[in-house]
Short mmCIF file of N, CA, C and O in Angstrom, two decimals:
data_model
loop_
_atom_site.label_atom_id
_atom_site.label_comp_id
_atom_site.label_asym_id
_atom_site.label_seq_id
_atom_site.Cartn_x
_atom_site.Cartn_y
_atom_site.Cartn_z
N MET N 1 2.30 -17.92 -0.07
CA MET N 1 2.28 -16.56 0.41
C MET N 1 3.20 -15.67 -0.43
O MET N 1 2.88 -14.53 -0.69
N ASN N 2 4.29 -16.20 -0.88
CA ASN N 2 5.30 -15.42 -1.57
C ASN N 2 4.78 -14.76 -2.84
O ASN N 2 5.08 -13.60 -3.09
N SER N 3 3.98 -15.46 -3.63
CA SER N 3 3.49 -14.89 -4.89
C SER N 3 2.55 -13.71 -4.65
O SER N 3 2.54 -12.76 -5.42
N LYS N 4 1.77 -13.76 -3.56
CA LYS N 4 0.88 -12.64 -3.23
C LYS N 4 1.70 -11.38 -2.99
O LYS N 4 1.35 -10.30 -3.46
N PHE N 5 2.79 -11.54 -2.28
CA PHE N 5 3.60 -10.38 -1.95
C PHE N 5 4.46 -9.92 -3.12
O PHE N 5 4.80 -8.74 -3.21
N GLU N 6 4.80 -10.82 -4.03
CA GLU N 6 5.53 -10.41 -5.24
C GLU N 6 4.64 -9.53 -6.11
O GLU N 6 5.09 -8.51 -6.63
N THR N 7 3.38 -9.89 -6.24
CA THR N 7 2.42 -9.08 -6.99
C THR N 7 2.23 -7.74 -6.30
O THR N 7 2.20 -6.69 -6.96
N LEU N 8 2.12 -7.76 -5.00
CA LEU N 8 1.97 -6.54 -4.22
C LEU N 8 3.19 -5.64 -4.40
O LEU N 8 3.06 -4.42 -4.58
N LYS N 9 4.36 -6.23 -4.36
CA LYS N 9 5.61 -5.49 -4.53
C LYS N 9 5.65 -4.79 -5.89
O LYS N 9 6.04 -3.62 -5.99
N ALA N 10 5.21 -5.48 -6.93
CA ALA N 10 5.18 -4.89 -8.27
C ALA N 10 4.19 -3.72 -8.33
O ALA N 10 4.47 -2.70 -8.96
N SER N 11 3.06 -3.86 -7.67
CA SER N 11 2.07 -2.79 -7.63
C SER N 11 2.60 -1.57 -6.88
O SER N 11 2.37 -0.43 -7.29
N VAL N 12 3.32 -1.80 -5.81
CA VAL N 12 3.91 -0.71 -5.04
C VAL N 12 4.97 0.00 -5.89
O VAL N 12 5.05 1.24 -5.89
N GLN N 13 5.74 -0.76 -6.64
CA GLN N 13 6.73 -0.15 -7.53
C GLN N 13 6.05 0.71 -8.58
O GLN N 13 6.54 1.79 -8.93
N GLU N 14 4.90 0.27 -9.06
CA GLU N 14 4.14 1.06 -10.03
C GLU N 14 3.70 2.39 -9.42
O GLU N 14 3.78 3.44 -10.06
N ILE N 15 3.27 2.36 -8.16
CA ILE N 15 2.89 3.60 -7.46
C ILE N 15 4.11 4.52 -7.36
O ILE N 15 4.01 5.73 -7.64
N ILE N 16 5.25 3.98 -7.00
CA ILE N 16 6.48 4.77 -6.88
C ILE N 16 6.82 5.41 -8.23
O ILE N 16 7.14 6.61 -8.30
N ASP N 17 6.71 4.64 -9.29
CA ASP N 17 7.00 5.16 -10.62
C ASP N 17 6.04 6.28 -11.01
O ASP N 17 6.45 7.28 -11.61
N LEU N 18 4.76 6.12 -10.68
CA LEU N 18 3.77 7.15 -10.99
C LEU N 18 4.02 8.43 -10.18
O LEU N 18 3.88 9.54 -10.70
N ILE N 19 4.40 8.27 -8.92
CA ILE N 19 4.73 9.44 -8.10
C ILE N 19 5.95 10.16 -8.69
O ILE N 19 5.96 11.39 -8.81
N ALA N 20 6.95 9.40 -9.07
CA ALA N 20 8.17 9.98 -9.65
C ALA N 20 7.87 10.72 -10.96
O ALA N 20 8.50 11.74 -11.26
N ALA N 21 6.88 10.22 -11.70
CA ALA N 21 6.49 10.84 -12.97
C ALA N 21 5.52 12.00 -12.75
O ALA N 21 5.03 12.58 -13.72
N LYS N 22 5.24 12.33 -11.49
CA LYS N 22 4.31 13.41 -11.13
C LYS N 22 2.91 13.17 -11.66
O LYS N 22 2.17 14.08 -11.98
N ASN N 23 2.55 11.89 -11.75
CA ASN N 23 1.21 11.51 -12.20
C ASN N 23 0.38 11.14 -10.97
O ASN N 23 0.10 9.97 -10.72
N ASP N 24 0.03 12.17 -10.21
CA ASP N 24 -0.62 11.95 -8.91
C ASP N 24 -1.98 11.28 -9.02
O ASP N 24 -2.35 10.46 -8.18
N ARG N 25 -2.75 11.61 -10.05
CA ARG N 25 -4.09 11.02 -10.18
C ARG N 25 -4.00 9.51 -10.37
O ARG N 25 -4.68 8.76 -9.68
N GLN N 26 -3.16 9.07 -11.28
CA GLN N 26 -3.02 7.63 -11.51
C GLN N 26 -2.38 6.94 -10.29
O GLN N 26 -2.75 5.83 -9.95
N ALA N 27 -1.43 7.63 -9.67
CA ALA N 27 -0.79 7.07 -8.47
C ALA N 27 -1.83 6.87 -7.38
O ALA N 27 -1.84 5.84 -6.70
N ASN N 28 -2.71 7.85 -7.20
CA ASN N 28 -3.75 7.74 -6.18
C ASN N 28 -4.73 6.62 -6.51
O ASN N 28 -5.14 5.87 -5.61
N ASN N 29 -5.09 6.49 -7.78
CA ASN N 29 -5.99 5.40 -8.18
C ASN N 29 -5.36 4.03 -7.91
O ASN N 29 -6.02 3.13 -7.40
N LYS N 30 -4.08 3.90 -8.24
CA LYS N 30 -3.38 2.64 -7.99
C LYS N 30 -3.25 2.39 -6.49
O LYS N 30 -3.39 1.27 -6.02
N LEU N 31 -3.02 3.47 -5.74
CA LEU N 31 -2.92 3.36 -4.29
C LEU N 31 -4.22 2.82 -3.70
O LEU N 31 -4.20 1.93 -2.84
N LEU N 32 -5.34 3.33 -4.17
CA LEU N 32 -6.64 2.84 -3.68
C LEU N 32 -6.84 1.37 -4.02
O LEU N 32 -7.32 0.58 -3.20
N GLU N 33 -6.45 0.99 -5.23
CA GLU N 33 -6.57 -0.41 -5.66
C GLU N 33 -5.72 -1.33 -4.79
O GLU N 33 -6.19 -2.38 -4.32
N VAL N 34 -4.49 -0.93 -4.53
CA VAL N 34 -3.58 -1.75 -3.71
C VAL N 34 -4.07 -1.79 -2.27
O VAL N 34 -3.99 -2.83 -1.60
N SER N 35 -4.62 -0.68 -1.78
CA SER N 35 -5.16 -0.66 -0.41
C SER N 35 -6.30 -1.65 -0.25
O SER N 35 -6.39 -2.34 0.76
N GLU N 36 -7.16 -1.73 -1.26
CA GLU N 36 -8.26 -2.70 -1.22
C GLU N 36 -7.72 -4.13 -1.21
O GLU N 36 -8.21 -4.98 -0.46
N THR N 37 -6.70 -4.36 -2.01
CA THR N 37 -6.07 -5.69 -2.05
C THR N 37 -5.49 -6.04 -0.69
O THR N 37 -5.67 -7.16 -0.20
N LEU N 38 -4.82 -5.07 -0.06
CA LEU N 38 -4.25 -5.31 1.27
C LEU N 38 -5.34 -5.61 2.29
O LEU N 38 -5.16 -6.48 3.14
N ASP N 39 -6.45 -4.89 2.21
CA ASP N 39 -7.57 -5.14 3.13
C ASP N 39 -8.08 -6.57 2.98
O ASP N 39 -8.36 -7.25 3.97
N GLU N 40 -8.18 -7.03 1.74
CA GLU N 40 -8.63 -8.41 1.50
C GLU N 40 -7.62 -9.41 2.04
O GLU N 40 -7.98 -10.42 2.65
N MET N 41 -6.34 -9.12 1.81
CA MET N 41 -5.30 -10.01 2.32
C MET N 41 -5.34 -10.07 3.84
O MET N 41 -5.16 -11.14 4.43
N LEU N 42 -5.59 -8.93 4.46
CA LEU N 42 -5.66 -8.86 5.92
C LEU N 42 -6.82 -9.72 6.45
O LEU N 42 -6.68 -10.42 7.45
N ASP N 43 -7.94 -9.69 5.73
CA ASP N 43 -9.10 -10.48 6.14
C ASP N 43 -8.81 -11.97 6.15
O ASP N 43 -9.38 -12.71 6.96
N PHE N 44 -7.92 -12.41 5.26
CA PHE N 44 -7.68 -13.85 5.12
C PHE N 44 -6.32 -14.30 5.65
O PHE N 44 -5.96 -15.47 5.53
N ALA N 45 -5.55 -13.37 6.21
CA ALA N 45 -4.22 -13.71 6.72
C ALA N 45 -4.36 -14.65 7.92
O ALA N 45 -5.18 -14.44 8.80
N GLU N 46 -3.54 -15.68 7.94
CA GLU N 46 -3.59 -16.67 9.01
C GLU N 46 -2.31 -16.71 9.83
O GLU N 46 -2.34 -17.11 10.98
N GLU N 47 -1.21 -16.31 9.25
CA GLU N 47 0.07 -16.41 9.94
C GLU N 47 0.53 -15.04 10.41
O GLU N 47 0.26 -14.02 9.77
N ASP N 48 1.24 -15.02 11.53
CA ASP N 48 1.78 -13.77 12.06
C ASP N 48 2.71 -13.09 11.06
O ASP N 48 2.73 -11.87 10.94
N GLU N 49 3.48 -13.89 10.35
CA GLU N 49 4.41 -13.34 9.36
C GLU N 49 3.66 -12.58 8.28
O GLU N 49 4.08 -11.49 7.86
N GLU N 50 2.53 -13.12 7.83
CA GLU N 50 1.71 -12.43 6.84
C GLU N 50 1.18 -11.11 7.39
O GLU N 50 1.20 -10.09 6.70
N LEU N 51 0.73 -11.14 8.63
CA LEU N 51 0.20 -9.92 9.25
C LEU N 51 1.27 -8.84 9.36
O LEU N 51 1.00 -7.66 9.12
N ARG N 52 2.47 -9.23 9.71
CA ARG N 52 3.57 -8.26 9.81
C ARG N 52 3.89 -7.66 8.45
O ARG N 52 4.10 -6.45 8.33
N GLU N 53 3.93 -8.49 7.44
CA GLU N 53 4.24 -8.00 6.09
C GLU N 53 3.13 -7.07 5.58
O GLU N 53 3.41 -6.01 5.01
N ILE N 54 1.90 -7.43 5.82
CA ILE N 54 0.77 -6.58 5.43
C ILE N 54 0.86 -5.24 6.15
O ILE N 54 0.65 -4.19 5.55
N SER N 55 1.19 -5.28 7.41
CA SER N 55 1.33 -4.06 8.20
C SER N 55 2.40 -3.15 7.62
O SER N 55 2.22 -1.93 7.54
N ARG N 56 3.51 -3.72 7.21
CA ARG N 56 4.58 -2.92 6.59
C ARG N 56 4.08 -2.21 5.33
O ARG N 56 4.37 -1.03 5.11
N TYR N 57 3.33 -2.95 4.53
CA TYR N 57 2.79 -2.35 3.31
C TYR N 57 1.76 -1.27 3.64
O TYR N 57 1.68 -0.24 2.95
N GLN N 58 0.97 -1.47 4.68
CA GLN N 58 -0.01 -0.45 5.07
C GLN N 58 0.68 0.84 5.47
O GLN N 58 0.23 1.93 5.09
N VAL N 59 1.76 0.74 6.20
CA VAL N 59 2.52 1.93 6.60
C VAL N 59 3.08 2.62 5.36
O VAL N 59 3.00 3.85 5.22
N LEU N 60 3.63 1.85 4.45
CA LEU N 60 4.18 2.40 3.22
C LEU N 60 3.10 3.10 2.40
O LEU N 60 3.30 4.22 1.92
N LEU N 61 1.95 2.47 2.26
CA LEU N 61 0.86 3.07 1.50
C LEU N 61 0.36 4.35 2.16
O LEU N 61 0.00 5.30 1.46
N ASN N 62 0.37 4.39 3.48
CA ASN N 62 -0.02 5.61 4.18
C ASN N 62 0.95 6.74 3.85
O ASN N 62 0.53 7.88 3.63
N GLN N 63 2.23 6.42 3.79
CA GLN N 63 3.23 7.43 3.42
C GLN N 63 3.02 7.92 1.99
O GLN N 63 3.15 9.10 1.70
N PHE N 64 2.68 7.00 1.10
CA PHE N 64 2.38 7.39 -0.28
C PHE N 64 1.17 8.32 -0.32
O PHE N 64 1.15 9.30 -1.06
N HIS N 65 0.15 7.99 0.46
CA HIS N 65 -1.06 8.81 0.50
C HIS N 65 -0.71 10.24 0.92
O HIS N 65 -1.17 11.21 0.31
N VAL N 66 0.12 10.37 1.95
CA VAL N 66 0.53 11.69 2.42
C VAL N 66 1.30 12.41 1.31
O VAL N 66 1.08 13.60 1.05
N LYS N 67 2.20 11.70 0.65
CA LYS N 67 3.02 12.29 -0.41
C LYS N 67 2.14 12.75 -1.58
O LYS N 67 2.31 13.86 -2.08
N ILE N 68 1.22 11.92 -2.00
CA ILE N 68 0.38 12.23 -3.16
C ILE N 68 -0.60 13.37 -2.86
O ILE N 68 -0.79 14.27 -3.66
N ASN N 69 -1.21 13.31 -1.70
CA ASN N 69 -2.27 14.25 -1.38
C ASN N 69 -1.79 15.45 -0.56
O ASN N 69 -2.59 16.33 -0.24
N GLY N 70 -0.52 15.47 -0.22
CA GLY N 70 0.04 16.60 0.49
C GLY N 70 -0.55 16.83 1.85
O GLY N 70 -0.61 17.95 2.34
N GLU N 71 -1.01 15.76 2.48
CA GLU N 71 -1.63 15.87 3.80
C GLU N 71 -0.64 15.39 4.85
O GLU N 71 0.04 14.41 4.66
N GLU N 72 -0.59 16.11 5.93
CA GLU N 72 0.17 15.64 7.08
C GLU N 72 -0.78 15.10 8.10
O GLU N 72 -1.77 15.75 8.42
N GLN N 73 -0.52 13.90 8.57
CA GLN N 73 -1.38 13.34 9.59
C GLN N 73 -0.83 13.68 10.96
O GLN N 73 0.35 13.51 11.23
N VAL N 74 -1.70 14.18 11.79
CA VAL N 74 -1.33 14.53 13.15
C VAL N 74 -2.00 13.53 14.07
O VAL N 74 -3.17 13.19 13.87
N ASP N 75 -1.26 13.06 15.07
CA ASP N 75 -1.86 12.09 16.02
C ASP N 75 -3.15 12.65 16.57
O ASP N 75 -3.21 13.79 17.01
N GLY N 76 -4.19 11.84 16.57
CA GLY N 76 -5.49 12.23 17.12
C GLY N 76 -6.43 12.80 16.08
O GLY N 76 -7.60 12.92 16.32
N ASP N 77 -5.91 13.13 14.90
CA ASP N 77 -6.78 13.68 13.85
C ASP N 77 -7.36 12.60 12.95
O ASP N 77 -8.29 12.84 12.21
N ALA N 78 -6.79 11.42 12.97
CA ALA N 78 -7.23 10.37 12.06
C ALA N 78 -8.50 9.74 12.51
O ALA N 78 -8.92 9.70 13.60
#
């Protein structure tokens, strides 16, 4: 499990670096790629610990999405 999350962590760092460089298009593309990876991981997760870790990354990616796209999510609008 650890190597999957190390790769994920590196990808998240890449998104952070792209956001910091004001390269929103590439950051958004990487965000979509990582989101797909997380969805696949979620489909095959077997342990509660994996599910919790995936959930943490999903929340983080949602925050990146808001930051990149300048959208505020309001409860009930999603």
